[in-house]
Coordinates of C-alpha atoms in Angstrom, one line a residue:
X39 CA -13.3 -105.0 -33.8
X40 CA -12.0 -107.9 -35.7
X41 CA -8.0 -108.3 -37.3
X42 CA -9.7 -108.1 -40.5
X43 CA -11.1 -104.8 -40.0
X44 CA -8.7 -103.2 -38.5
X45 CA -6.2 -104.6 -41.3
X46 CA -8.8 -102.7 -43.7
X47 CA -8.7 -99.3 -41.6
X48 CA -5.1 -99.0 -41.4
X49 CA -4.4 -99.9 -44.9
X50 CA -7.4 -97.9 -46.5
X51 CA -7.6 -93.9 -46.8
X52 CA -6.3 -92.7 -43.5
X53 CA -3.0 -90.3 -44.4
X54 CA -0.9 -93.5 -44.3
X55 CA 0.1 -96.8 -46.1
X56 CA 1.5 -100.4 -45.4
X57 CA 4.8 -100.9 -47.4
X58 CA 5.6 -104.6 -48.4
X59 CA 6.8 -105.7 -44.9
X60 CA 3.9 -105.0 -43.4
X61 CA 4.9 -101.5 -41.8
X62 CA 2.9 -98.9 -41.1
X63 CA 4.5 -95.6 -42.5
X64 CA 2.9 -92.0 -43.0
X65 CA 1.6 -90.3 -46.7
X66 CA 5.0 -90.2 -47.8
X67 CA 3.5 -86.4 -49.5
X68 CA 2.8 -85.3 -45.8
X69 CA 6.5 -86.2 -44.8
X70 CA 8.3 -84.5 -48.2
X71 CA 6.1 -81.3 -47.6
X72 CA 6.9 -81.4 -43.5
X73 CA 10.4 -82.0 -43.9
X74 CA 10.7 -79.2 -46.5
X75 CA 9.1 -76.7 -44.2
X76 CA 11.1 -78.1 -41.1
X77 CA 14.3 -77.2 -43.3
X78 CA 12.8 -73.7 -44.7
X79 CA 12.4 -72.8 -40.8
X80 CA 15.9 -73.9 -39.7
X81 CA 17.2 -71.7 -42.4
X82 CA 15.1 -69.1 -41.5
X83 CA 16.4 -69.2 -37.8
X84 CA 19.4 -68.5 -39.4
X85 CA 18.6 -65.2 -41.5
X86 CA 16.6 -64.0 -38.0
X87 CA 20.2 -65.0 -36.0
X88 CA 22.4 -62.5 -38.5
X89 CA 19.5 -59.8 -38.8
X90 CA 19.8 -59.2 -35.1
X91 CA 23.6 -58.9 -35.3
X92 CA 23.2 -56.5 -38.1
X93 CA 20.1 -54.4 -37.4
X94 CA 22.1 -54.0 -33.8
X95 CA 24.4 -51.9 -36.0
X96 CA 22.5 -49.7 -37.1
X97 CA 22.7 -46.1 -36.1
X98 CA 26.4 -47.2 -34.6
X99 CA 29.4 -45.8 -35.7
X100 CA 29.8 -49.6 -38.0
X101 CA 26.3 -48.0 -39.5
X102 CA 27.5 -48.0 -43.4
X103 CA 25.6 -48.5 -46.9
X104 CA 26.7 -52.6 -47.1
X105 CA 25.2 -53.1 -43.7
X106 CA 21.8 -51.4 -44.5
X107 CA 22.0 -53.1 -48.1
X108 CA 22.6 -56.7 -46.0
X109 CA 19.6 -56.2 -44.2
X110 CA 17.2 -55.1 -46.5
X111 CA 18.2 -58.1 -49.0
X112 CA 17.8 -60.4 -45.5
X113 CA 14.7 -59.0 -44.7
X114 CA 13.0 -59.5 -48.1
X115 CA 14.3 -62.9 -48.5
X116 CA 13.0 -63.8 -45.2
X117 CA 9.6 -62.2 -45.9
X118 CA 9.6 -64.8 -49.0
X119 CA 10.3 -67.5 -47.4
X120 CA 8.1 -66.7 -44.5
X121 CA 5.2 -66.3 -46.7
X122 CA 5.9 -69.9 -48.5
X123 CA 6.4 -71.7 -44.9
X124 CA 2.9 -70.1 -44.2
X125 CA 1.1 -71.8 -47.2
X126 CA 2.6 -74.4 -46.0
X127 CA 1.8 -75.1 -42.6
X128 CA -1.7 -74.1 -44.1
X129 CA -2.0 -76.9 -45.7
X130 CA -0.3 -79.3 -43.6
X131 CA -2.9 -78.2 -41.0
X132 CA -6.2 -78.8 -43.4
X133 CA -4.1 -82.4 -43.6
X134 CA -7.5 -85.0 -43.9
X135 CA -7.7 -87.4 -41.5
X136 CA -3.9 -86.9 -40.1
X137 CA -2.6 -89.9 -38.0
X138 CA -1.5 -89.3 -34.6
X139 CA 2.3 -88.6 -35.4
X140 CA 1.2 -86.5 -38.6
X141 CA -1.2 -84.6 -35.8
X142 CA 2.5 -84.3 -33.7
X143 CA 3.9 -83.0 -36.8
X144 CA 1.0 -80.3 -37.2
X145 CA 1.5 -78.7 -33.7
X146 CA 5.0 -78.9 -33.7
X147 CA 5.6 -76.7 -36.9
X148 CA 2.9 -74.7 -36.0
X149 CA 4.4 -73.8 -32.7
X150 CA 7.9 -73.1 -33.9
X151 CA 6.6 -71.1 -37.2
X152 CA 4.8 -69.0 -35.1
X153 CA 7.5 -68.3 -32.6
X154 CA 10.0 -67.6 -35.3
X155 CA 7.7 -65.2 -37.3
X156 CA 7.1 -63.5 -33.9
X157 CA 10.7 -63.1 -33.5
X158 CA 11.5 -62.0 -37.3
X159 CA 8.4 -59.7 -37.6
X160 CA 10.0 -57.7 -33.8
X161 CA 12.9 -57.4 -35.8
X162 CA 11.5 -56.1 -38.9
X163 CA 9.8 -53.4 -36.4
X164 CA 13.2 -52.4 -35.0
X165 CA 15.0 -52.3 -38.4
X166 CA 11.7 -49.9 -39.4
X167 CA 12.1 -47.8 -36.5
X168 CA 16.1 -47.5 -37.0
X169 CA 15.8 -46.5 -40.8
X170 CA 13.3 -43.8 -39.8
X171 CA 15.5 -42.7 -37.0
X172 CA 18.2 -42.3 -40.3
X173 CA 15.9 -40.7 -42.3
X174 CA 15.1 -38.0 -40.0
X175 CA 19.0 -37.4 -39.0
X176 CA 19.6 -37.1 -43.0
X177 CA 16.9 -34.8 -43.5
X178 CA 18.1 -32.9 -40.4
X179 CA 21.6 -32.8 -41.2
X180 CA 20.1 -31.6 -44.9
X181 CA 18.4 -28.6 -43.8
X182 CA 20.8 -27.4 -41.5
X183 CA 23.4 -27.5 -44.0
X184 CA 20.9 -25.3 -46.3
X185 CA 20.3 -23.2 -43.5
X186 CA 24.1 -22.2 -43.0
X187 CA 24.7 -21.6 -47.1
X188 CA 21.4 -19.2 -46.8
X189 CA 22.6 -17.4 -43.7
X190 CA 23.9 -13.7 -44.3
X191 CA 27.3 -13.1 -44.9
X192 CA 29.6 -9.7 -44.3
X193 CA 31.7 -8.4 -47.0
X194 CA 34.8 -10.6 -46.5
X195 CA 32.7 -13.3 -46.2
X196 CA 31.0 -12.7 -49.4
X197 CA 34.3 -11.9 -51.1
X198 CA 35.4 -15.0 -49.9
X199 CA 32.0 -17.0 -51.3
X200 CA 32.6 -14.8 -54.8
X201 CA 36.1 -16.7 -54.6
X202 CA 35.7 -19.9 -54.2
X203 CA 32.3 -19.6 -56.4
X204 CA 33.8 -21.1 -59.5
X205 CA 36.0 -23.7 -57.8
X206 CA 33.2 -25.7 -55.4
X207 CA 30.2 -24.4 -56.8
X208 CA 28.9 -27.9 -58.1
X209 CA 30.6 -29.9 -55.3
X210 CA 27.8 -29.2 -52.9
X211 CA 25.1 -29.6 -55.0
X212 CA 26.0 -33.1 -55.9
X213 CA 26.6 -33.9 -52.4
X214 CA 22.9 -32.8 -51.7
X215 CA 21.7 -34.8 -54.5
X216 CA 23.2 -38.0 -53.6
X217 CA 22.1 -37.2 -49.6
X218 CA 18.2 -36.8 -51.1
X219 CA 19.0 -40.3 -53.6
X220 CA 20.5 -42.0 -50.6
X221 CA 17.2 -40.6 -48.3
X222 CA 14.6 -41.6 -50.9
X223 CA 16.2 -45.5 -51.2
X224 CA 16.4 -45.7 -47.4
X225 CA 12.4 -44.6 -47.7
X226 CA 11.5 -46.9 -49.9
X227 CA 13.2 -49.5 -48.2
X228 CA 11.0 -48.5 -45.0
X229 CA 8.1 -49.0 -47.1
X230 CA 8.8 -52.4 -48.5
X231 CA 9.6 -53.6 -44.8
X232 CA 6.0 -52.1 -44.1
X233 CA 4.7 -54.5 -46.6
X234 CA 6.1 -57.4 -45.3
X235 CA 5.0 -56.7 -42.1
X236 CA 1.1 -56.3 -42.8
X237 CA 1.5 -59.4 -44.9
X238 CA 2.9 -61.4 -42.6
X239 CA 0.6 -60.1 -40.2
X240 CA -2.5 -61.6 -42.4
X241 CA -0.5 -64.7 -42.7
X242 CA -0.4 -65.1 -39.0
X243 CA -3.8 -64.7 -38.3
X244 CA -4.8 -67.2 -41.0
X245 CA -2.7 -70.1 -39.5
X246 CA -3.9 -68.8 -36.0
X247 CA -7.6 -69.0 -37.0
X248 CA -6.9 -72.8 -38.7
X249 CA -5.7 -73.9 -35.6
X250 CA -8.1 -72.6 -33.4
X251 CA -10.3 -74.5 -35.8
X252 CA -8.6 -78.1 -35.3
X253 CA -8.5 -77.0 -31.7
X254 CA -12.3 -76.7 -31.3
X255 CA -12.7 -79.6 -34.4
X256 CA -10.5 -82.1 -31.2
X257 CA -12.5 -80.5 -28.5
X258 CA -15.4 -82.1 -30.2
X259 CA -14.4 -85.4 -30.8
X260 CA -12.9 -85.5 -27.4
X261 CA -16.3 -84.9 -25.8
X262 CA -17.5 -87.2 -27.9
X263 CA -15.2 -90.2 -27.2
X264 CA -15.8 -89.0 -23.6
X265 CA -19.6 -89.3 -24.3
X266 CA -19.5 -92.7 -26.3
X267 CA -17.1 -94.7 -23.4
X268 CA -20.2 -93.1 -20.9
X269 CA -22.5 -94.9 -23.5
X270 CA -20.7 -97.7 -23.5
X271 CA -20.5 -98.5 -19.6
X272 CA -23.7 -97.7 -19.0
X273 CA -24.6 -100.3 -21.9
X274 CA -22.0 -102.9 -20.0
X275 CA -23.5 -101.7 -17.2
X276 CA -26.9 -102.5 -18.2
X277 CA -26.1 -105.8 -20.0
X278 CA -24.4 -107.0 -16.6
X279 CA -27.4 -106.4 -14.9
X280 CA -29.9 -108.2 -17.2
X281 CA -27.2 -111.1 -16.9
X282 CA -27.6 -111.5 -12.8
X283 CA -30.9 -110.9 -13.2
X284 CA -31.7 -113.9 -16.3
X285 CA -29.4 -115.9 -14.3
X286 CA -31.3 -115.2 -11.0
X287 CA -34.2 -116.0 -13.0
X288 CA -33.1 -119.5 -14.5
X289 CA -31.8 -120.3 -10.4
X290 CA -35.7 -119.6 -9.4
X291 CA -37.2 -121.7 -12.2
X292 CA -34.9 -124.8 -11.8
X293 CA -36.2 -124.4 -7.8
X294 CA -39.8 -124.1 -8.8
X295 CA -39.4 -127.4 -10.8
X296 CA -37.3 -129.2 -8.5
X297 CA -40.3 -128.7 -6.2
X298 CA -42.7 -129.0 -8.8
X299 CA -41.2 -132.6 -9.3
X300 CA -40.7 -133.2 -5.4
X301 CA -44.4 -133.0 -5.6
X302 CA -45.3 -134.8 -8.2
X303 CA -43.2 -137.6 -7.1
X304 CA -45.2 -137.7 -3.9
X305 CA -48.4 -137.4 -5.6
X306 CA -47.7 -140.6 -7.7
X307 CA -46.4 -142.6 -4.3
X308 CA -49.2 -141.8 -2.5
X309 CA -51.8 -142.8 -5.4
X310 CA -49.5 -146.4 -6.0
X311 CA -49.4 -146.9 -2.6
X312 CA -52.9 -145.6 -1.6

């Protein structure tokens, strides 16, 4: 290949440019949208650092409304974000004709989105499993205390009830309302996390499948630079060969006339001397 051509290639359509020096530099597009997702995922790495400090507290005695609050705001925002890096990485894997440190670029933020949304979505399973756990102690802790209030009194007992009737009759009752309100949010909260999950599940088997896809897609063009430097030794190969043998050849014909001429010289004595 020529210096002009390969001038042409590397400053034609290739996923990269020559500034005015004479550099070679990658699709400056490519390097915005990598960079971008590169930062998203650091920031993400953050949100999945505090989640596992926080959903550790759940169920603990520093269990309170905040904390659950904290990590269900963390949780969606995540998702989001997780979901945007996913397009993403998408696309900077169907990258068209990626140069080899754009191809670097692909793996490595495939590798480390997928590790981190591995990490975030075993999280999101714990924080599932601890708000169910709270559920179910709620609605325990509900029914038991309707149990006791339904259980038969004796008559000092119900004298006592009659008593204090007037004074704490609606206290209760609005205790049990904001128990079922708080049990009802905490279910609802369960459910979004669910969401998020089977999203993100579908999200992660797309970029799996694209991968596998440039995986097989280098496969084949491995086998068939393997095949075409085969080709080509067995053509150098070949092209050495016809070389000994036309050179062989040319030795045998200067031979044949050297003695064709040996002959002829001795011809032409022995007529001028005969």
């Amino acid at each position: 290949m020529s210096f002009d051509q390969l001038s042409s290639i590397e400053s034609g359509s290739g996923g990269g440019r020559r500034q005015n020096n004479g550099a070679y530099t990658d699709d400056p597009e490519f390097s915005r949208l990598s960079q971008g997702l590169m930062n998203t995922l650091f920031h993400l790495q953050g949100n999945i650092s505090k989640l596992k400090s926080d959903i550790g507290l759940l169920g603990t005695r520093r269990d309170n409304p905040r904390l659950r609050e904290r990590v269900h705001v963390t949780i969606e925002e995540s998702t989001d974000k997780f979901k945007e890096v996913g397009e993403g990485v998408k696309k900077i894997q169907s990258w068209e004709q990626p140069t080899p440190t754009q191809k670097y670029s692909q793996q490595k933020l495939s590798r480390e989105f997928k590790a981190a949304l591995g990490e975030f979505q075993s999280l999101q399973r714990t924080a599932i499993e601890k708000q169910r756990a709270s559920v179910s102690a709620a609605k325990a802790a509900l029914d038991h205390e309707g149990a006791t209030e339904g259980a038969p009194l004796g008559a000092e007992g119900e004298q006592l009830q009659l008593q204090q009737q007037e004074q704490v009759h609606l206290a209760p009752q609005d205790e049990v309302d904001f128990q079922e309100a708080l049990i009802t949010e905490r279910e609802e909260e369960i459910r979004q996390i669910e969401e998020g999950v089977g999203d993100l599940n579908v999200l992660f088997q797309q970029v799996a499948q694209i991968v596998t896809e440039q995986g097989e897609v280098l496969e084949t063009i491995e086998s068939n630079a393997v095949n075409v430097r085969d080709d080509t030794r067995g053509a150098d190969y070949e092209l050495r060969s016809a070389a000994r043998y036309q050179k062989n050849a040319r030795s045998k014909a200067c031979c044949l006339l050297l003695i064709l001429a040996i002959i002829m010289a001795i011809v032409l004595l022995a007529v001028f001397l005969g």
